[in-house]
Short mmCIF file of C-alpha atoms and ligand atoms in Angstrom, two decimals:
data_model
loop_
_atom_site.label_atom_id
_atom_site.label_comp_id
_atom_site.label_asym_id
_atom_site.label_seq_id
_atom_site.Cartn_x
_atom_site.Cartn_y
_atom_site.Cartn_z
CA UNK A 1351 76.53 75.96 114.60
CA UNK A 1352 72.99 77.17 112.86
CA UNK A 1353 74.89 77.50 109.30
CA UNK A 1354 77.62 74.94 107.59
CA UNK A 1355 79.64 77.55 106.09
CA UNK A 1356 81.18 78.12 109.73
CA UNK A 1357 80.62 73.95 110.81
CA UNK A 1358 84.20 72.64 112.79
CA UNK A 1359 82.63 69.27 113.11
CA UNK A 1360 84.42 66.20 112.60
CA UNK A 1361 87.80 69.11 111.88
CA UNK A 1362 91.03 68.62 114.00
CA UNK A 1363 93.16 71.71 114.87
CA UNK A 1364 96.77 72.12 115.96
CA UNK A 1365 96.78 75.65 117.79
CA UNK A 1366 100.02 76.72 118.90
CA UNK A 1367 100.87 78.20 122.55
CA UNK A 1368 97.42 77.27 123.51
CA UNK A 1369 97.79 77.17 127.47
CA UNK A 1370 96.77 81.00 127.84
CA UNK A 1371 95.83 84.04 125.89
CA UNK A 1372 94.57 84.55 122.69
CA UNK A 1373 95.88 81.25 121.54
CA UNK A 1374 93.75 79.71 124.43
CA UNK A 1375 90.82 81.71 122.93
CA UNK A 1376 91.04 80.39 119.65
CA UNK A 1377 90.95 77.03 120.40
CA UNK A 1378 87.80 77.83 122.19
CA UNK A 1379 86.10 79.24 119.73
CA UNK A 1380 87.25 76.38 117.31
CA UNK A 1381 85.98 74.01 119.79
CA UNK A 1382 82.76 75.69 120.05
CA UNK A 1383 82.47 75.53 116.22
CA UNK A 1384 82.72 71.54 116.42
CA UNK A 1385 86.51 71.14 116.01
CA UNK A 1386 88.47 68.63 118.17
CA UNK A 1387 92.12 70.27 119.23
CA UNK A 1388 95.99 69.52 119.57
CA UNK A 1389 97.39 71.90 122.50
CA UNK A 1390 100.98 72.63 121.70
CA UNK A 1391 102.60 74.32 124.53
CA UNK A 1392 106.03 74.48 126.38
CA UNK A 1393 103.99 74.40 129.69
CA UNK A 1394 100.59 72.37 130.58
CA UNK A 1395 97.69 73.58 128.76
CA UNK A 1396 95.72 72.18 131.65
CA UNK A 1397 92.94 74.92 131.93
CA UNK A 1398 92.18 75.01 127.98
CA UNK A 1399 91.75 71.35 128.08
CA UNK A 1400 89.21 71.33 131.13
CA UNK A 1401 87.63 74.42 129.16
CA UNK A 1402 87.12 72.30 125.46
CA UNK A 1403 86.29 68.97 127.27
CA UNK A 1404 83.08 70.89 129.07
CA UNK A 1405 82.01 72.02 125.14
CA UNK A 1406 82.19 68.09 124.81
CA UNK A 1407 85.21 68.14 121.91
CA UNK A 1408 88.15 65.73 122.35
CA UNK A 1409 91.34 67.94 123.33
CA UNK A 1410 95.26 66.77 123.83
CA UNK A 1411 98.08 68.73 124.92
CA UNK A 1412 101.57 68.30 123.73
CA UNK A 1413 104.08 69.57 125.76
CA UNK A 1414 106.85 70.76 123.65
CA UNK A 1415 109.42 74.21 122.82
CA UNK A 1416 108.57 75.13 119.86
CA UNK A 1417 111.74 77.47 119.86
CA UNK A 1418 113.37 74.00 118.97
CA UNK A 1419 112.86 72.88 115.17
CA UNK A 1420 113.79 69.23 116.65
CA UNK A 1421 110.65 69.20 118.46
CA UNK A 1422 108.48 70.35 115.03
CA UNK A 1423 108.15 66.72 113.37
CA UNK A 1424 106.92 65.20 117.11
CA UNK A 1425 104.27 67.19 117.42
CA UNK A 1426 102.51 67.08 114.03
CA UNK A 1427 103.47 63.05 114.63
CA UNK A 1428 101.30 63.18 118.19
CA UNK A 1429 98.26 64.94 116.11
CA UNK A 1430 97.86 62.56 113.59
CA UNK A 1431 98.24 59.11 115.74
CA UNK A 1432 95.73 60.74 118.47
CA UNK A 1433 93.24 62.39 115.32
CA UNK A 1434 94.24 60.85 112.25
CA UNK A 1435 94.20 64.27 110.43
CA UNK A 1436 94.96 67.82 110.72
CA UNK A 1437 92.47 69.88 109.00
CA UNK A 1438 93.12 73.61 111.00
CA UNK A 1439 96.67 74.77 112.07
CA UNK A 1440 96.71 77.88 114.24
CA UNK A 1441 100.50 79.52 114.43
CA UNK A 1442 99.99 81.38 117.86
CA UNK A 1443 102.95 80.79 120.04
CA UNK A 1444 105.09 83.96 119.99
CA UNK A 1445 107.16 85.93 122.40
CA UNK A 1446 108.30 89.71 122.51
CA UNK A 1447 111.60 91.10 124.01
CA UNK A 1448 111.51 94.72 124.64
CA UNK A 1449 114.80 96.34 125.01
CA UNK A 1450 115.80 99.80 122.91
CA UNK A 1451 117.21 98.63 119.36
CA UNK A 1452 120.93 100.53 120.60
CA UNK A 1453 121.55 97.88 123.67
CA UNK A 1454 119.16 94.94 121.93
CA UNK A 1455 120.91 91.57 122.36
CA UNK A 1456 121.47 88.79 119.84
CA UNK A 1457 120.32 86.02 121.70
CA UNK A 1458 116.70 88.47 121.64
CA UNK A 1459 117.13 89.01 118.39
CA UNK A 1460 117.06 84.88 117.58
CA UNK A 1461 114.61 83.66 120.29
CA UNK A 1462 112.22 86.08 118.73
CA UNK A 1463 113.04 85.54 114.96
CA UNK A 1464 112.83 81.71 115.81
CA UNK A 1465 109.45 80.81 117.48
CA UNK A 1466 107.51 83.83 115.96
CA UNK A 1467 108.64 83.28 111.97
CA UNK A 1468 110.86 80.50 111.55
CA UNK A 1469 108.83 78.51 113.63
CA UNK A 1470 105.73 79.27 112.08
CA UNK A 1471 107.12 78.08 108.25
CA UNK A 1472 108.33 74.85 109.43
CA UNK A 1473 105.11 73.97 111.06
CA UNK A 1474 103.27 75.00 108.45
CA UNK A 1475 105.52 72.62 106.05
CA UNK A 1476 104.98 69.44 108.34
CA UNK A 1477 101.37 69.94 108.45
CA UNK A 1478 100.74 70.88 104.72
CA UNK A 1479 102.33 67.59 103.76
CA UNK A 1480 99.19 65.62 105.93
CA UNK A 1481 97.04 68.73 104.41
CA UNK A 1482 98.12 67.60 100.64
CA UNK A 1483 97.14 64.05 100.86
CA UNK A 1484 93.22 64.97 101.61
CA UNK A 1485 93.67 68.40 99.01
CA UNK A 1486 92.32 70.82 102.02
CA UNK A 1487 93.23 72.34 105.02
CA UNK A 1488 93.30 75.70 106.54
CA UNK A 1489 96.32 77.28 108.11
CA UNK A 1490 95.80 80.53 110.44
CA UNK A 1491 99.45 82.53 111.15
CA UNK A 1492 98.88 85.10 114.32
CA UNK A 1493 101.12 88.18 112.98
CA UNK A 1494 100.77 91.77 114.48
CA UNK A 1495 99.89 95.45 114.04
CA UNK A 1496 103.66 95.32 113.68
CA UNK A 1497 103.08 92.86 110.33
CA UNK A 1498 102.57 97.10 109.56
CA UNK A 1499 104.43 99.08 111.77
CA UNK A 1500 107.59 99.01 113.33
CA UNK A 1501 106.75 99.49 117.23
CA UNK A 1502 109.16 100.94 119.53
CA UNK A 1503 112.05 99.06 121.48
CA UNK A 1504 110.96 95.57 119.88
CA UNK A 1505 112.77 95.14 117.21
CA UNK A 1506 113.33 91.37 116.36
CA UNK A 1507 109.38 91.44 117.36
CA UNK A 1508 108.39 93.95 114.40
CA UNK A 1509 110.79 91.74 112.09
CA UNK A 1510 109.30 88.53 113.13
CA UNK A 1511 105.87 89.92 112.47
CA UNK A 1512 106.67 91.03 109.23
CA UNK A 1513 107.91 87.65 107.73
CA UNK A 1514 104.76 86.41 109.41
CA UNK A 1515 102.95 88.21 106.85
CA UNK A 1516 104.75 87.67 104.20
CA UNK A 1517 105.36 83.58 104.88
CA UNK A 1518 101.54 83.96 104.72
CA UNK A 1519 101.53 85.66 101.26
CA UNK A 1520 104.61 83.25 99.79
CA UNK A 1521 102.88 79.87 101.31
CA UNK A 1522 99.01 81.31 99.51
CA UNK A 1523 100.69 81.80 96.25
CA UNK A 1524 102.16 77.88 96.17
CA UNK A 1525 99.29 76.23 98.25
CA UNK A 1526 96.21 77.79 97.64
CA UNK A 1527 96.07 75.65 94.40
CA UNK A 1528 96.42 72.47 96.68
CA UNK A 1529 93.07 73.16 98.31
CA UNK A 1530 95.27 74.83 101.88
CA UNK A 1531 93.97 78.30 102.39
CA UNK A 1532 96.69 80.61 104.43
CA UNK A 1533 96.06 83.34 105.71
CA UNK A 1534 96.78 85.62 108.99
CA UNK A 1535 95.03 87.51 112.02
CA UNK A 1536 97.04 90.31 113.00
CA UNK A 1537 95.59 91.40 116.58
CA UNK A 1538 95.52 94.93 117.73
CA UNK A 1539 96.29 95.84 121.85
CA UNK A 1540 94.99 93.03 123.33
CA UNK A 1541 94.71 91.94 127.29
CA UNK A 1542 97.27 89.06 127.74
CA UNK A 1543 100.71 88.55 129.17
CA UNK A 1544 102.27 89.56 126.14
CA UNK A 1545 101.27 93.00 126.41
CA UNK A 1546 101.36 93.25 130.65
CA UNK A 1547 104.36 95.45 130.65
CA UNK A 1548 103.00 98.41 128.66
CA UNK A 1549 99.57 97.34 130.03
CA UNK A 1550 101.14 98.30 133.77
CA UNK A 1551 102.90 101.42 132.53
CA UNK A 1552 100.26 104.18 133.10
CA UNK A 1553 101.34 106.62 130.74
CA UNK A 1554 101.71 104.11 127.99
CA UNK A 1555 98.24 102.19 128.57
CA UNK A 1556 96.73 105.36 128.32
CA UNK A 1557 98.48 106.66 125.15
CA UNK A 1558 97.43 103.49 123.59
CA UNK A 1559 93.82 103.10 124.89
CA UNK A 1560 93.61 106.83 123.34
CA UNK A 1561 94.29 105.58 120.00
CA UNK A 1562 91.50 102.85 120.01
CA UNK A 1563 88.37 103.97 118.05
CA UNK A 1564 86.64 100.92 120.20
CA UNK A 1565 87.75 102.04 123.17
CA UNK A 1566 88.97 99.34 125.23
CA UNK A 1567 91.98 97.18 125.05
CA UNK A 1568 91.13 93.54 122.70
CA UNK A 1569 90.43 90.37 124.67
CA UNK A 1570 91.15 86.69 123.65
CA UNK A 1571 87.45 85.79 122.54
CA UNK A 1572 87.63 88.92 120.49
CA UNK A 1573 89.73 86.60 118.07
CA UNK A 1574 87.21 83.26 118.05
CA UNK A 1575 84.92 85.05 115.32
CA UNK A 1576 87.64 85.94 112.72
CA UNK A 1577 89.42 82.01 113.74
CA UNK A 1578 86.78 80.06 113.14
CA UNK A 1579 85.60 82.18 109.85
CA UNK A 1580 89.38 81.59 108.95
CA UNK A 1581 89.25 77.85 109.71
CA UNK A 1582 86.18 77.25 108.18
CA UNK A 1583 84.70 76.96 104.22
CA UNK A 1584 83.30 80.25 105.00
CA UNK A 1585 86.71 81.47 103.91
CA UNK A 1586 87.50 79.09 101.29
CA UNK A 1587 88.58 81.68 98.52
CA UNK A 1588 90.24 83.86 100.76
CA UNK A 1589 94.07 83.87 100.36
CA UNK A 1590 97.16 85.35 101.85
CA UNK A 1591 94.80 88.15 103.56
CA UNK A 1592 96.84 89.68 106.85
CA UNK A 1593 92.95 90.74 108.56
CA UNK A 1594 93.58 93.07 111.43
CA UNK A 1595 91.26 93.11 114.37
CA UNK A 1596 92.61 95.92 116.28
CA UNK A 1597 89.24 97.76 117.73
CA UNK A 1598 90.23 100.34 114.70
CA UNK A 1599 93.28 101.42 115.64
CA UNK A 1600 94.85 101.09 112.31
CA UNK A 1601 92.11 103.50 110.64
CA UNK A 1602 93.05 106.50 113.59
P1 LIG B 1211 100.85 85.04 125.68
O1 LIG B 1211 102.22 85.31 126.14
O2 LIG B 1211 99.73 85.07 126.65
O3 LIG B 1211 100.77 83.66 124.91
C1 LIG B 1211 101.86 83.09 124.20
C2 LIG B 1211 101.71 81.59 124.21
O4 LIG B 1211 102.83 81.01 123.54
C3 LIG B 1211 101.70 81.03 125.65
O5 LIG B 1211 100.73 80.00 125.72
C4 LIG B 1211 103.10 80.49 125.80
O6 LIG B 1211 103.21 79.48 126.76
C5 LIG B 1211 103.38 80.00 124.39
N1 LIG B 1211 104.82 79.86 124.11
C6 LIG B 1211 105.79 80.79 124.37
N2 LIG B 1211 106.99 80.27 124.05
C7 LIG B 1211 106.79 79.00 123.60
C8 LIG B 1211 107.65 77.98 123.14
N3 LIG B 1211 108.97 78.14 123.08
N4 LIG B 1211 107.09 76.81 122.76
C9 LIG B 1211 105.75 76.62 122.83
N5 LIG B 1211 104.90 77.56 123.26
C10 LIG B 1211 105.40 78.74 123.63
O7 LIG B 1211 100.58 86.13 124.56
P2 LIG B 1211 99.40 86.30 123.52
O8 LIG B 1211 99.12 87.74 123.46
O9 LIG B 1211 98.29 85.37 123.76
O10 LIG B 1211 100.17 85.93 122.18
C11 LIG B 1211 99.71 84.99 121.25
C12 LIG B 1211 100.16 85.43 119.86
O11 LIG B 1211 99.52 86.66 119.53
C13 LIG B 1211 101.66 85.71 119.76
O12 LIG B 1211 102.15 85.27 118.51
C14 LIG B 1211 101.73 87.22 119.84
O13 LIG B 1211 102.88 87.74 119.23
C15 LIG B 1211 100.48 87.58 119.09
N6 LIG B 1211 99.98 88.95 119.31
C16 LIG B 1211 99.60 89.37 120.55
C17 LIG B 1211 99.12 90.66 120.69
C18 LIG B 1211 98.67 91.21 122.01
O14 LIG B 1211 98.39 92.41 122.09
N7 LIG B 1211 98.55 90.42 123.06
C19 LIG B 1211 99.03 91.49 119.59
C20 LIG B 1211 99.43 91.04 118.35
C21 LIG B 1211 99.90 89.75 118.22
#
């Protein structure tokens, strides 16, 4: 990196459902920035890894469900004996159910709530206790347009989203005096397998590419930029900010 206000060397991040997607993108572009990384995935990460060892940056991957709180201690307990430290956490795992709200299912309703929000604060918890001892750290939540909106036939998705942002906001106000900045990316449309079902219905994918001002649907790297400004001292006084990079859909 030509400037140290966006340097990753000698950082460690822990991103979240890291195998594919934009959380697979992130970790890239941390990577890229200098940062060694913790994969945390319920299934092998094994394409990320190849892709950060080639920039030359140590990589792991953890195998674990983050659905399951059990499994939350483990993991940060894997960082720190491989890398000592965590300096970055990326919250990215998430999952959507899409059913009308009339027939939606309880068992929907808690997978959802669970990894996307519930999740994310007790994460964020275990890692801000390794954060405290060294008085800085950086901790990037993934929420949604639907942090603002309430989408249609995903429900426990819009709600998960919304505590997303506002864990953000709550965790800023008690931690950003503890040298951990927290804030969150909340991604527009963007080309993964979260969004394949709408992405395959024709007269949906059109309805929504009509609304983008950039005209095209996000991609993965289109979220390295804002990560590594977010992980880095670039962004040191910048606090419980939800930043939206949605192509400029939210200003139609
Ligand atoms: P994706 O489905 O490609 O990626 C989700 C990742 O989370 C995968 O790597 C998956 O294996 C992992 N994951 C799922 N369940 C897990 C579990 N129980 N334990 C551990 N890992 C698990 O989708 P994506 O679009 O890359 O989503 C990443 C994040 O971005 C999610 O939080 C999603 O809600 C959010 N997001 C996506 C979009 C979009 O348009 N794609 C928009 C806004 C927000």
């Amino acid at each position: 990196m030509s400037t140290p206000l966006f340097d990753l060397t000698g950082k460690v991040a822990l991103v979240t459902g890291g195998s594919t997607g934009l959380g697979q993108g992130m970790a890239l572009g941390l990577a890229e920035a200098g940062a060694d990384v913790a994969l945390v995935d319920y299934v092998d990460s094994t394409e990320t890894m190849a892709l950060i060892e080639q920039l030359g940056r140590k990589v792991i991957n953890i195998k674990a469900d983050l659905m399951k709180m059990e499994n939350i201690a483990s993991v940060v307990e894997t960082t720190l004996a491989a890398f000592g430290r965590i300096d970055i956490l990326v919250n990215n795992a998430g999952i959507i159910r899409r059913t009308p709200a009339i027939d939606f299912s309880e068992k929907d309703w808690d997978e959802v709530m669970t990894l996307n929000s519930k999740t994310v604060f007790f994460l964020s918890q275990t890692v801000a206790r390794d954060m405290m001892k060294r008085g800085y750290g950086k901790i990037i939540n993934i929420a949604s347009l639907l942090a603002f909106q309430g989408g249609v036939f995903v429900p426990s998705y819009a709600a998960s989203k919304g505590a997303v942002a506002q864990i953000t906001k709550a965790l800023a106000n008690e931690w950003a005096s503890k040298g951990i900045t927290i804030n969150a990316i909340a991604p527009g449309y963007m080309a993964t397998n979260n969004t394949k079902a709408i992405r395959e219905d024709e007269v949906r994918e059109k309805s929504i590419l009509a609304r983008i001002p950039a005209g095209r649907w996000g991609l993965p790297s289109d979220l390295q930029g804002v990560a590594v400004f977010l992980a880095s001292p670039a962004s040191d006084y910048v606090n419980g900010h939800v930043l939206v990079v949605d192509g400029g859909w939210m200003a139609r």
